[in-house]
Coordinates of C-alpha atoms and ligand atoms in Angstrom, one line a residue:
X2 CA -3.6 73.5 7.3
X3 CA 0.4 73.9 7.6
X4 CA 1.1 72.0 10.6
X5 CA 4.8 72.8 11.6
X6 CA 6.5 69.7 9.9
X7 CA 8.0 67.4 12.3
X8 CA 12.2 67.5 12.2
X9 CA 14.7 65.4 13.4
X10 CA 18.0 67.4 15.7
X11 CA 20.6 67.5 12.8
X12 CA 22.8 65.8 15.0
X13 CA 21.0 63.1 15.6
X14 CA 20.1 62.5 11.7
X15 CA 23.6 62.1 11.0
X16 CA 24.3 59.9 13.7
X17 CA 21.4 57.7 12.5
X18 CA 21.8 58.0 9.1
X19 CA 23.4 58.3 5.5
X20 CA 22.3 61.2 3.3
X21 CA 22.5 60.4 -0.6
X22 CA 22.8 63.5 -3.1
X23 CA 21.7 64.5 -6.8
X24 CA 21.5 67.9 -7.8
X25 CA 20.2 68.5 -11.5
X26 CA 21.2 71.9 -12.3
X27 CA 19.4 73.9 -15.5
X28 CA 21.2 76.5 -17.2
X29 CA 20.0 79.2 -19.8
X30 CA 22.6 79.5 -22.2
X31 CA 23.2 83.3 -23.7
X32 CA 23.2 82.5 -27.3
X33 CA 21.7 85.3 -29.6
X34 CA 18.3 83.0 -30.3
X35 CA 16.3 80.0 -29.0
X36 CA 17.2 76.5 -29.2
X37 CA 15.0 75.2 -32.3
X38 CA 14.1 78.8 -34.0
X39 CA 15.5 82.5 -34.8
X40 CA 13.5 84.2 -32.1
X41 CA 15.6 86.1 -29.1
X42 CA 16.7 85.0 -26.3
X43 CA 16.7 88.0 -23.8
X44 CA 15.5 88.0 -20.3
X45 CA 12.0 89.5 -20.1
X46 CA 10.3 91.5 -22.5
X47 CA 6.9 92.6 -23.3
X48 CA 5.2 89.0 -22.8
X49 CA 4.7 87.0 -26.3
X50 CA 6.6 89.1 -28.3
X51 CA 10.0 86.8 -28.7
X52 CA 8.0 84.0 -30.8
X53 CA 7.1 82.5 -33.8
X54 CA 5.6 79.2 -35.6
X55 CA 8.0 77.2 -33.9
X56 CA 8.5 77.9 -30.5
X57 CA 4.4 78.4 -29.9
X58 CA 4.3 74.5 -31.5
X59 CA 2.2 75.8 -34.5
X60 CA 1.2 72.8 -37.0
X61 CA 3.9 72.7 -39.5
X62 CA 6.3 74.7 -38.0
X63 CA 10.1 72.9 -38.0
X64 CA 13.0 73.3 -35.8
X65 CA 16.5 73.7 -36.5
X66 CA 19.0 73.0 -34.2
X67 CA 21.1 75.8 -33.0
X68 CA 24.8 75.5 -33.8
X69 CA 26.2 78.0 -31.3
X70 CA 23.9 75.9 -28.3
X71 CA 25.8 72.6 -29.4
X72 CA 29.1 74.4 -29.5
X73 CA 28.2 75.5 -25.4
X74 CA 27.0 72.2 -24.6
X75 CA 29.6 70.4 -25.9
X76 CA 32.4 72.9 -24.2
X77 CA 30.1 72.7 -20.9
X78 CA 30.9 68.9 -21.3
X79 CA 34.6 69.1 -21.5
X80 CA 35.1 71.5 -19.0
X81 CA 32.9 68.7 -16.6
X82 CA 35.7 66.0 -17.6
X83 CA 32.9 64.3 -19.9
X84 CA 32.7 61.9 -22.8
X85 CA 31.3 64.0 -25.9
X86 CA 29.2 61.8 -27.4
X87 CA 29.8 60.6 -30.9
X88 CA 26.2 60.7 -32.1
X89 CA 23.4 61.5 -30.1
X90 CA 19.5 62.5 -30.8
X91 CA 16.6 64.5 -29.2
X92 CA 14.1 63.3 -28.1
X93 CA 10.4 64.1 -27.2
X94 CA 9.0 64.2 -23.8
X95 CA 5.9 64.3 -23.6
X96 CA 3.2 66.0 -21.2
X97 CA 0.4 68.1 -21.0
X98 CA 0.9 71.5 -19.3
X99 CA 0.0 75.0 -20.9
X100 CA 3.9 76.3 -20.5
X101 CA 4.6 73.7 -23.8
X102 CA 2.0 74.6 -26.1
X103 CA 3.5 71.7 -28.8
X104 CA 2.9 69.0 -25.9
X105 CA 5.8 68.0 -26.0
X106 CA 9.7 69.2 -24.6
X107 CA 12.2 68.8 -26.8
X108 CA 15.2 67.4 -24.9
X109 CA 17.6 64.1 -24.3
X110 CA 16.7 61.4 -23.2
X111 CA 18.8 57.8 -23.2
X112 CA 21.5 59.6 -25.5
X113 CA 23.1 62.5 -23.9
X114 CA 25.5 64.7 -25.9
X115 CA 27.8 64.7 -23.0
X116 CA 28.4 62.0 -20.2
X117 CA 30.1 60.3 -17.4
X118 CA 32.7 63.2 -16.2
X119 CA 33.0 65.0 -12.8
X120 CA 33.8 68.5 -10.8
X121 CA 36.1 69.4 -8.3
X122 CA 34.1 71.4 -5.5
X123 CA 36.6 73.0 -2.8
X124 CA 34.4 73.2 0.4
X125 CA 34.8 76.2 2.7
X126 CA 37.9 74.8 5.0
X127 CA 39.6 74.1 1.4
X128 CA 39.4 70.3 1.7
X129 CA 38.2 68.8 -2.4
X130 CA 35.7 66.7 -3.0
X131 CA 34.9 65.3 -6.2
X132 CA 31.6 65.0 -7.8
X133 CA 30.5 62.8 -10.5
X134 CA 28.9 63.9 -13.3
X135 CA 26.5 61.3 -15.3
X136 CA 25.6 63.5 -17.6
X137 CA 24.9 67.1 -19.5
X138 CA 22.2 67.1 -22.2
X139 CA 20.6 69.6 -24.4
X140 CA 16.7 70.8 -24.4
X141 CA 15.1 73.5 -24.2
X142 CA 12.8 75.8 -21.4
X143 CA 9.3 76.2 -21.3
X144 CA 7.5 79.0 -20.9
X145 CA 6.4 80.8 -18.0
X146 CA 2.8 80.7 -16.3
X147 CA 1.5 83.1 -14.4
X148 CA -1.6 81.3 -11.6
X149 CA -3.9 84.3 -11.3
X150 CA -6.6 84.3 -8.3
X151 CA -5.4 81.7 -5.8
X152 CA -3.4 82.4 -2.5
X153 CA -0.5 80.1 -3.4
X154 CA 0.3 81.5 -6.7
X155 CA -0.1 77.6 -7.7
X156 CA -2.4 76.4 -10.5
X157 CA -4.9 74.6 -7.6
X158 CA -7.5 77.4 -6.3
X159 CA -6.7 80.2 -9.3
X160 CA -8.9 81.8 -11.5
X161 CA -7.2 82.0 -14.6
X162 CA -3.5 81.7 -15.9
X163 CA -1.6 84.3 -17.8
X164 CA 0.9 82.6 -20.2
X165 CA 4.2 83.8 -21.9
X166 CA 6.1 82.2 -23.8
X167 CA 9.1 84.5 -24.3
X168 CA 11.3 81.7 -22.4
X169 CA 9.7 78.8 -24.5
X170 CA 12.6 77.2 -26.6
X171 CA 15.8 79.3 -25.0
X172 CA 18.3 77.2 -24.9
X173 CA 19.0 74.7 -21.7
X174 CA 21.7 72.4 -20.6
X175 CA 21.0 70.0 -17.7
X176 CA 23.7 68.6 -15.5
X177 CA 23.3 65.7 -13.7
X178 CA 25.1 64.7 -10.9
X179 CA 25.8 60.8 -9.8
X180 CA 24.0 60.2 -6.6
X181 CA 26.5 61.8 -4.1
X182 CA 27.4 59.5 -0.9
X183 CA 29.4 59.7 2.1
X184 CA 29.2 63.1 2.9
X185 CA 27.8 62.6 6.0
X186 CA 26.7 66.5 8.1
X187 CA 28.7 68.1 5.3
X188 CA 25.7 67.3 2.9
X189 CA 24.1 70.7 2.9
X190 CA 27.3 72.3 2.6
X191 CA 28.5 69.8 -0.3
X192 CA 25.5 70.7 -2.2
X193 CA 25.5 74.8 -2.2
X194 CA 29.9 74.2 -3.0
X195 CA 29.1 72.2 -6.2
X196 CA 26.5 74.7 -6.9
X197 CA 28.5 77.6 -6.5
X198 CA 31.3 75.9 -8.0
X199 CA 29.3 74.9 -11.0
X200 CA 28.4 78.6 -11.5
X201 CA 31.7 79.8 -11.3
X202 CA 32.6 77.2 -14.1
X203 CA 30.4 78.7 -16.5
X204 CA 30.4 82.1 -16.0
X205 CA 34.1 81.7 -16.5
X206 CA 33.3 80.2 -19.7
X207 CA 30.6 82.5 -20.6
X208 CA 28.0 80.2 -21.8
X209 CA 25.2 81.5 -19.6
X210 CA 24.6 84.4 -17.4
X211 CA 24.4 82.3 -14.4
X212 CA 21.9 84.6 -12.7
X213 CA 19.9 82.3 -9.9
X214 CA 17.5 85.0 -8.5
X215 CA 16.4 85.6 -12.7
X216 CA 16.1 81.4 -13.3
X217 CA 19.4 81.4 -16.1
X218 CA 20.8 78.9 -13.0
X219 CA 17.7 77.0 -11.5
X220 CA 18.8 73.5 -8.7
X221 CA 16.9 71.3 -8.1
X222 CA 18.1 69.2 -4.8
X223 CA 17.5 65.0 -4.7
X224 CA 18.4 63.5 -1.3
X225 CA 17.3 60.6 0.3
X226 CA 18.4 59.2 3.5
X227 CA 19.6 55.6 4.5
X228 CA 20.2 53.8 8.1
X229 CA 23.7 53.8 8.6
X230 CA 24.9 50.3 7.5
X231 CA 22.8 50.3 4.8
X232 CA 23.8 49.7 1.2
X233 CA 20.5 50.5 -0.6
X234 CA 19.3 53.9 -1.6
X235 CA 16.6 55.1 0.3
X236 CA 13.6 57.1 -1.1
X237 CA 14.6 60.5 -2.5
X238 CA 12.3 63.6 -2.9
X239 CA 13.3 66.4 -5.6
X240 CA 13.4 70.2 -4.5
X241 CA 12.6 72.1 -7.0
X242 CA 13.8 75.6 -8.1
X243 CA 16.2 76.3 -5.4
X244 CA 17.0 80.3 -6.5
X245 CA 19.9 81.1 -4.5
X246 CA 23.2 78.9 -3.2
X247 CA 22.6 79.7 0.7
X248 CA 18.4 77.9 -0.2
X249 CA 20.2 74.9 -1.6
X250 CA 22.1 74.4 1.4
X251 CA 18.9 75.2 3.6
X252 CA 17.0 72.9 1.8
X253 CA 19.1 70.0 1.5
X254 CA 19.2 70.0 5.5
X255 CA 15.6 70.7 6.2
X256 CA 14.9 67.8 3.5
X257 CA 17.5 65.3 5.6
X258 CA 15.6 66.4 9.0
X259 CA 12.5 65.8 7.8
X260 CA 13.0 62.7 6.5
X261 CA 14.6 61.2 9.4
X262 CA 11.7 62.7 11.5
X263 CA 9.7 60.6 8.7
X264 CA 11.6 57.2 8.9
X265 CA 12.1 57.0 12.9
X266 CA 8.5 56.9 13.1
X267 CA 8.1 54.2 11.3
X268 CA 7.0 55.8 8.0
X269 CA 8.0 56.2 4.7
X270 CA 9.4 58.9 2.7
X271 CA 6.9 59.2 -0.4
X272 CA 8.6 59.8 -3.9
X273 CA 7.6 63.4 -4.8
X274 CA 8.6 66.7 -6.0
X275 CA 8.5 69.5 -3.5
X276 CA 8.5 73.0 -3.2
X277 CA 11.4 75.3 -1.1
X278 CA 9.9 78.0 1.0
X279 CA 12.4 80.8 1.1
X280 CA 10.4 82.1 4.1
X281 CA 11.0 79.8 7.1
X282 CA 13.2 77.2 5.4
X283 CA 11.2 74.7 4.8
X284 CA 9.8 72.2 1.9
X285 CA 5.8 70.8 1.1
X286 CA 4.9 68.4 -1.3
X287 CA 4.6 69.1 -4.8
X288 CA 3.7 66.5 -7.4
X289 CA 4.2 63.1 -7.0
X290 CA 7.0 62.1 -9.2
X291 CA 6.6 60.7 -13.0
X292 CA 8.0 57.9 -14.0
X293 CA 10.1 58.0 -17.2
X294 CA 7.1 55.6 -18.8
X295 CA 4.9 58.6 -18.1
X296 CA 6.4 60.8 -20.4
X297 CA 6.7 58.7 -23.6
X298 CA 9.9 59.7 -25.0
X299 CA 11.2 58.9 -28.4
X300 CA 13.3 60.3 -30.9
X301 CA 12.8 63.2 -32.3
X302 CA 11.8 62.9 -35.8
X303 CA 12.1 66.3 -37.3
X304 CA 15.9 67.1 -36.1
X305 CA 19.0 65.3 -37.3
X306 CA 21.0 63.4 -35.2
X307 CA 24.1 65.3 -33.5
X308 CA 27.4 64.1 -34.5
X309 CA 30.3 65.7 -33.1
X310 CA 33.9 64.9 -35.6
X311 CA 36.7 64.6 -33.5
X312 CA 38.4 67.3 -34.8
X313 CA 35.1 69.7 -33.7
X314 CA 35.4 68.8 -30.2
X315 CA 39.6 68.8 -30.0
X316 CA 39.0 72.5 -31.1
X317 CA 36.2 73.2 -29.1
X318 CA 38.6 71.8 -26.1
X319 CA 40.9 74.5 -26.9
X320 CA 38.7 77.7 -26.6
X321 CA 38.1 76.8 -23.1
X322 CA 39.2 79.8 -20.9
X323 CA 41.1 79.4 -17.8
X324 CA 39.1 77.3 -15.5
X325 CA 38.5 78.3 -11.5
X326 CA 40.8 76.2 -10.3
X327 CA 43.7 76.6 -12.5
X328 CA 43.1 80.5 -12.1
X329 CA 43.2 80.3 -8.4
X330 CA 46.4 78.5 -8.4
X331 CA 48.2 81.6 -11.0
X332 CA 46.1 84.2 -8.6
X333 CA 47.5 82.5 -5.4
X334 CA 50.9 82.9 -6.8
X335 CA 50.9 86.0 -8.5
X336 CA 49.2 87.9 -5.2
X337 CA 51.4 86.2 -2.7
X338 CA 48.6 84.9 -0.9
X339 CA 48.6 82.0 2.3
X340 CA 45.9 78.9 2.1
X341 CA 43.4 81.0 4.7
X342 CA 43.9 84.4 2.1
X343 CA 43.1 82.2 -0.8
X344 CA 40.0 80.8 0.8
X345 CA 38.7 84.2 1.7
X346 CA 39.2 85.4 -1.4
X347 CA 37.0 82.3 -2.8
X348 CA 34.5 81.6 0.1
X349 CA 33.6 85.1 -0.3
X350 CA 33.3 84.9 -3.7
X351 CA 35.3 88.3 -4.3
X352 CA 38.1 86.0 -6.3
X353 CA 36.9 87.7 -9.9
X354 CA 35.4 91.2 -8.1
X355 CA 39.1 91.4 -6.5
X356 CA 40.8 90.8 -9.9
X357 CA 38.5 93.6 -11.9
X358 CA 39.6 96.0 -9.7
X359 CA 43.2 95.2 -9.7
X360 CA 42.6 95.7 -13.5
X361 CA 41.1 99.2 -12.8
X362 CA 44.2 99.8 -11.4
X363 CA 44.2 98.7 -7.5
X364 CA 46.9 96.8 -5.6
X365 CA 45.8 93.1 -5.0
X366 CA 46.3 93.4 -1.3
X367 CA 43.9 96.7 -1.1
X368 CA 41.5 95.2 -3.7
X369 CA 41.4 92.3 -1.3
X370 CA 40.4 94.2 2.1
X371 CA 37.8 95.9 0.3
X372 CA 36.1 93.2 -1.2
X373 CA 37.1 90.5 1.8
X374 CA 36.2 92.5 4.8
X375 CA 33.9 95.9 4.2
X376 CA 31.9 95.2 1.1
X377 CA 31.5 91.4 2.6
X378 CA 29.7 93.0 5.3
X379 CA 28.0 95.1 3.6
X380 CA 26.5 91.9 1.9
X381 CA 25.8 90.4 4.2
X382 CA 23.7 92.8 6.5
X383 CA 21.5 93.5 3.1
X384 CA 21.4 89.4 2.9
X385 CA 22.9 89.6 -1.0
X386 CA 25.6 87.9 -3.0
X387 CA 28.5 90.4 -3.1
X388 CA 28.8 90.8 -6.9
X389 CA 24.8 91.7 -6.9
X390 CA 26.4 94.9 -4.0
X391 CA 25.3 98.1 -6.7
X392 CA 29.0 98.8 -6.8
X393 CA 31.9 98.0 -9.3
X394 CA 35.0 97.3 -8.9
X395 CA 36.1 100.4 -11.1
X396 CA 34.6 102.5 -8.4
X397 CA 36.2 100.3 -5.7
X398 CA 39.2 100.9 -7.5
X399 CA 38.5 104.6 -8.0
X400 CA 37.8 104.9 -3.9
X401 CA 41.3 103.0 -3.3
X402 CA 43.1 106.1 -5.8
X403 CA 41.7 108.4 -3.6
X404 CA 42.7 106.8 -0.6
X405 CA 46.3 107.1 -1.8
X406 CA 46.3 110.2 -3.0
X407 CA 45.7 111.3 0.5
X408 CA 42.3 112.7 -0.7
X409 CA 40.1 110.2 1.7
X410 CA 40.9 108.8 5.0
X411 CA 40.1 105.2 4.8
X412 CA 37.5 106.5 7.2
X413 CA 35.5 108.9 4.5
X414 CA 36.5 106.2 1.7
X415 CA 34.0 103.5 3.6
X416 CA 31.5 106.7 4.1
X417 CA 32.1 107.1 0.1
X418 CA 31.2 103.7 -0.6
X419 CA 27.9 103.7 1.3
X420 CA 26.6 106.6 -0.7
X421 CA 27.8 104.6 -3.9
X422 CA 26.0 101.7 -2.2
X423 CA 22.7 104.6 -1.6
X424 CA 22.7 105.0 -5.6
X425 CA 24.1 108.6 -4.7
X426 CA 26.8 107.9 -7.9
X427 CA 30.1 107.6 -9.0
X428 CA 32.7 108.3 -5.9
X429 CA 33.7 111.6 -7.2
X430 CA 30.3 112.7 -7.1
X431 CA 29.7 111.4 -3.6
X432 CA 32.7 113.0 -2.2
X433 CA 30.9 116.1 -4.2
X434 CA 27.6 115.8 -2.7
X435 CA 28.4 114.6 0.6
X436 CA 31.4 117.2 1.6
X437 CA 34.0 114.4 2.0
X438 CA 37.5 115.7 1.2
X439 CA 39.8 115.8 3.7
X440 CA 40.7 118.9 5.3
X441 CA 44.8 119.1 3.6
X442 CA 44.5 123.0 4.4
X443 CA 47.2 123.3 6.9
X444 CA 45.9 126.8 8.0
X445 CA 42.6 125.2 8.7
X446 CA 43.8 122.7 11.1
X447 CA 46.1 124.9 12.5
X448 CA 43.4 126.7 13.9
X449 CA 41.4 124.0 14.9
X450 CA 44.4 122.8 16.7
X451 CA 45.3 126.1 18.5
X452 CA 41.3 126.0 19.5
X453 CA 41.7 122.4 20.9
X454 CA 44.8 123.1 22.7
X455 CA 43.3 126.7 24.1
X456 CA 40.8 124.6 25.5
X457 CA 42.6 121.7 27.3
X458 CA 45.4 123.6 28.4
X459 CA 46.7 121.3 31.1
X460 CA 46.9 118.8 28.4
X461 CA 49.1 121.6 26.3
X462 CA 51.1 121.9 29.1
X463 CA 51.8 117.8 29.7
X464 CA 52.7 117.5 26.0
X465 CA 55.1 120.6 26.5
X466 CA 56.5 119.0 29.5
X467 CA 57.9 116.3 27.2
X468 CA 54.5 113.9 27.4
X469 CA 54.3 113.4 24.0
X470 CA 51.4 111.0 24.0
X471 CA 49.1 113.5 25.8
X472 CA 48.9 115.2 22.2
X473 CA 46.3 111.9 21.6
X474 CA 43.7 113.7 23.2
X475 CA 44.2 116.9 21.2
X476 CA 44.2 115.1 18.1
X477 CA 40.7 112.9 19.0
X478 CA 39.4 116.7 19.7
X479 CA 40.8 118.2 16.6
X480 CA 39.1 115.0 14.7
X481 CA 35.7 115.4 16.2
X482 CA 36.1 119.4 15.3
X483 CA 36.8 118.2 11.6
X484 CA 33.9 115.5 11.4
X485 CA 37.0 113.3 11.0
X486 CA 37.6 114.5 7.3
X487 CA 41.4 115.5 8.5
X488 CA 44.3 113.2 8.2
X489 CA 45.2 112.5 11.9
X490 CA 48.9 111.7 11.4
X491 CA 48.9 115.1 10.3
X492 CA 47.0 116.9 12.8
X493 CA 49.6 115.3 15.5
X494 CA 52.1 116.8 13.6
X495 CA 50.7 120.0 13.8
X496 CA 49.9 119.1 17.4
X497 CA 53.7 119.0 18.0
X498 CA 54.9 121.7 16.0
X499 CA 52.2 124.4 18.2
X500 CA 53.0 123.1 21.6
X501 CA 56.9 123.7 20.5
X502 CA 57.1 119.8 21.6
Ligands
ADP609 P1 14.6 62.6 -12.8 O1 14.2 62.3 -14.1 O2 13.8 62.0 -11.7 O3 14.8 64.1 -12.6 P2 17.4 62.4 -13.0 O4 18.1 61.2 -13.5 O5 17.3 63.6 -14.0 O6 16.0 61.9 -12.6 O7 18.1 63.0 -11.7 C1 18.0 62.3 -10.5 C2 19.1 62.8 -9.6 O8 19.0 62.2 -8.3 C3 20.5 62.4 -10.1 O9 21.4 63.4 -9.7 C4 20.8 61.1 -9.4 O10 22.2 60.9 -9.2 C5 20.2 61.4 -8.0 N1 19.6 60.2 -7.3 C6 19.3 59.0 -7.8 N2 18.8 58.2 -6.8 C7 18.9 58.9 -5.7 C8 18.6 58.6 -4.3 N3 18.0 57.5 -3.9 N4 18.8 59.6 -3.4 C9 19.3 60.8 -3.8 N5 19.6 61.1 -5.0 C10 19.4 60.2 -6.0
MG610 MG1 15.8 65.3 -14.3
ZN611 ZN1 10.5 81.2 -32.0

């Protein structure tokens, strides 16, 4: 039954047409308990065990607003340039699904506690683009459902559902962007930058874990195509639950080539939430999109309104941390670095790995290469984000000492980090384990030396004859002898200093 959808060539999309943009992000906040009751809010957990009355929507049971959530949401709002509201509500929206067991979610609706701001999103060549944010409100998740039975893990075709609702009630903001225009092929790419950007914002302020692959950072992706020409909006579908920044790139541009496949053919792009398939990059039809009258909201009658002072939000304003952007400025300055170092630095996303292991003690420039260049590729061959690479900067930083100290060539240092990569320890204990110091023992070398030179002897001779760059060969020999755990700039000096050179 899965027909290989039909696409458009991207290059032909965006010659033909417009994309339009909306991404709604979700975000867990890490406050100690739920949104409405006491209960924990941790990550996992024996299922049904962080609940009570209120968050299982018992009769009777009554929520209370938690203070600390306001405080993030209202700090999330400044740091997005928005309006904090001066009195806003919650409200009820309501629907029938098992992962609410009250019927209900508690969230925003028409009054938003924050609204109307925006975010600067660098994209990977460094040029700005700024996206408009209509607003960030306050509700809380649902629970989690488990389809038992079926092939799609869906609730269609299973036998029975397994429900949790450990996650009903943690605390959520949603950001909403304005409909993005006018970005043309750099959609996609727009998209996973704000994302990305957006994440870096608030793990910077420490308001949420930001953890995609564990759902404390979930995206899901509007976009809609127009003709070119066109001023109207064209019919947008919703992605849902895009769990990682390259899939909400992915899935913005399979979205923009199927539409267009949809609309040259003289068809229309039905209004419906779909699904991301991490597997093959593609999207299939979910639900078919509520309206807002479907969900009969109204305000929330057993929570007070939320009224900001003044004064509450001019102080919250001031415990926001160093942003991104104003950090990379001081970082670009303080490290000496040129436009292309900086965007390394960030379009690897090694800016805050680089600057913990400068703290542990590393030069910025060493830091850098690390982080930049070897452990990059490293992420990239096991298809992971760098900071989710099992290793920390304090060991990256620990490798680096050793390095310097003469202890590791920069050779055994990258062998050192793959066995800290393998789980095999701390770097100490790989250099332990795996035999990895290098050879310092002159004697040793010496007579590794003397055997190379005994057995290239017309080589020994050149280099005696005043061809000093023969001695290359010897060296290369002594280094294969020694597994390459010498220090060659030594070994030539030895090299030398046999020969009588
Ligand atoms: P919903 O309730 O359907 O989730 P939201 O208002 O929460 O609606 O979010 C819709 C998102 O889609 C917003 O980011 C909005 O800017 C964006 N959007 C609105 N119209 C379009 C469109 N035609 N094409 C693409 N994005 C759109
Ligand atoms: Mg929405
Ligand atoms: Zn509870």
């Amino acid at each position: 039954m899965t027909a290989v959808a039909d696409v458009m060539d991207y290059a032909e999309v965006v010659e033909s047409y417009d994309p339009v943009l909306g991404l709604e992000v979700h975000v867990e906040l890490n406050t100690k308990t739920k949104m409405f009751c006491g209960c924990p809010n941790q990550f996992g957990g024996e299922p049904n065990t962080h609940v009570c009355p209120t968050c299982l929507g018992l009769p009777g049971a009554l929520p209370v607003v938690n203070g600390k959530a306001v405080e993030s949401a209202i700090r999330i709002g400044l740091a997005l340039n928005c309006e904090i509201a001066e009195w806003c509500r919650f409200a009820r929206k309501n629907y029938f699904y098992p992962d609410m067991p009250k019927n209900f979610q508690t969230s925003q609706y028409d009054e938003p506690i924050a609204f109307n701001g925006y975010l600067d999103v660098v994209l990977d060549d460094g040029e700005v683009v700024r996206v408009g944010i209509e607003r960030a409100h306050m509700e809380e998740d649902t629970g989690k459902s488990l389809h038992v039975g079926g092939s799609t893990g869906r609730i269609h075709g299973a036998e029975h559902s397994l429900l949790d609702y450990n996650r009903a009630g943690v605390p959520l903001i949603e950001i909403v962007t304005k409909p993005i225009v006018g970005m043309g092929a750099r959609a996609p790419e727009v998209a996973r930058a704000y994302v990305t950007a957006l994440r870096d914002l608030l793990r910077a302020m420490d308001v949420s874990d930001v953890r995609m692959d564990q759902g404390s950072l979930r995206c899901d992706a509007n976009v809609s195509l127009m003709p070119k020409g066109a001023t109207e909006f064209g019919t947008r579908t919703e992605t849902k639950n895009v769990n990682s920044l390259r899939s909400v790139e992915r899935a913005v541009r399979y979205e923009m080539t199927r539409q267009a496949a949809v609309l040259a053919s003289g068809g229309s792009v039905t209004q419906e939430t779909r699904h991301f398939q991490e597997a093959d990059g593609t999207t299939s039809p979910g639900r078919v999109k509520e309206t807002a009258e479907d969900y009969r909201y109204f305000p929330e009658p057993d929570l007070v309104p939320i009224a900001p002072s003044r004064e509450w939000v001019e102080e919250l304003r001031k415990t926001l941390p160093e942003l991104p952007w104003e950090r990379r400025k001081r970082i670009k300055e303080e490290w000496n670095l040129t436009d292309e170092e900086l965007r390394d630095l960030i379009n690897t996303g090694a800016e805050q790995l680089v600057a913990a292991t400068v703290e542990a003690g590393a030069k910025p420039n060493e830091a850098r290469s690390w982080w930049v260049q070897y452990l990059t590729q490293q992420a990239n061959t096991r298809e992971v984000e760098l900071a989710e690479l099992p290793i920390t900067p304090a060991q990256v930083a620990r490798v680096i000492e050793l390095v310097n100290s003469g202890e590791l060539t920069n050779k055994l240092a990258r062998e050192v980090v793959q066995g800290v990569l393998a789980g095999e320890g701390e770097p100490d204990e790989v250099v332990e384990k795996r035999g990895l110091k290098v050879v310092s023992d002159d004697s040793a070398l010496i007579a590794a030396v003397d055997e190379a030179l005994a057995a290239q002897p017309d080589v020994a001779d050149k280099i005696r004859g005043g061809k000093v760059q023969a001695a290359g060969a010897i060296v290369g020999a002594v280094m294969k002898a020694t597994k390459g755990q010498a220090d060659a700039k030594r070994v030539r000096e030895l090299v030398l200093e046999r020969v009588g050179a």
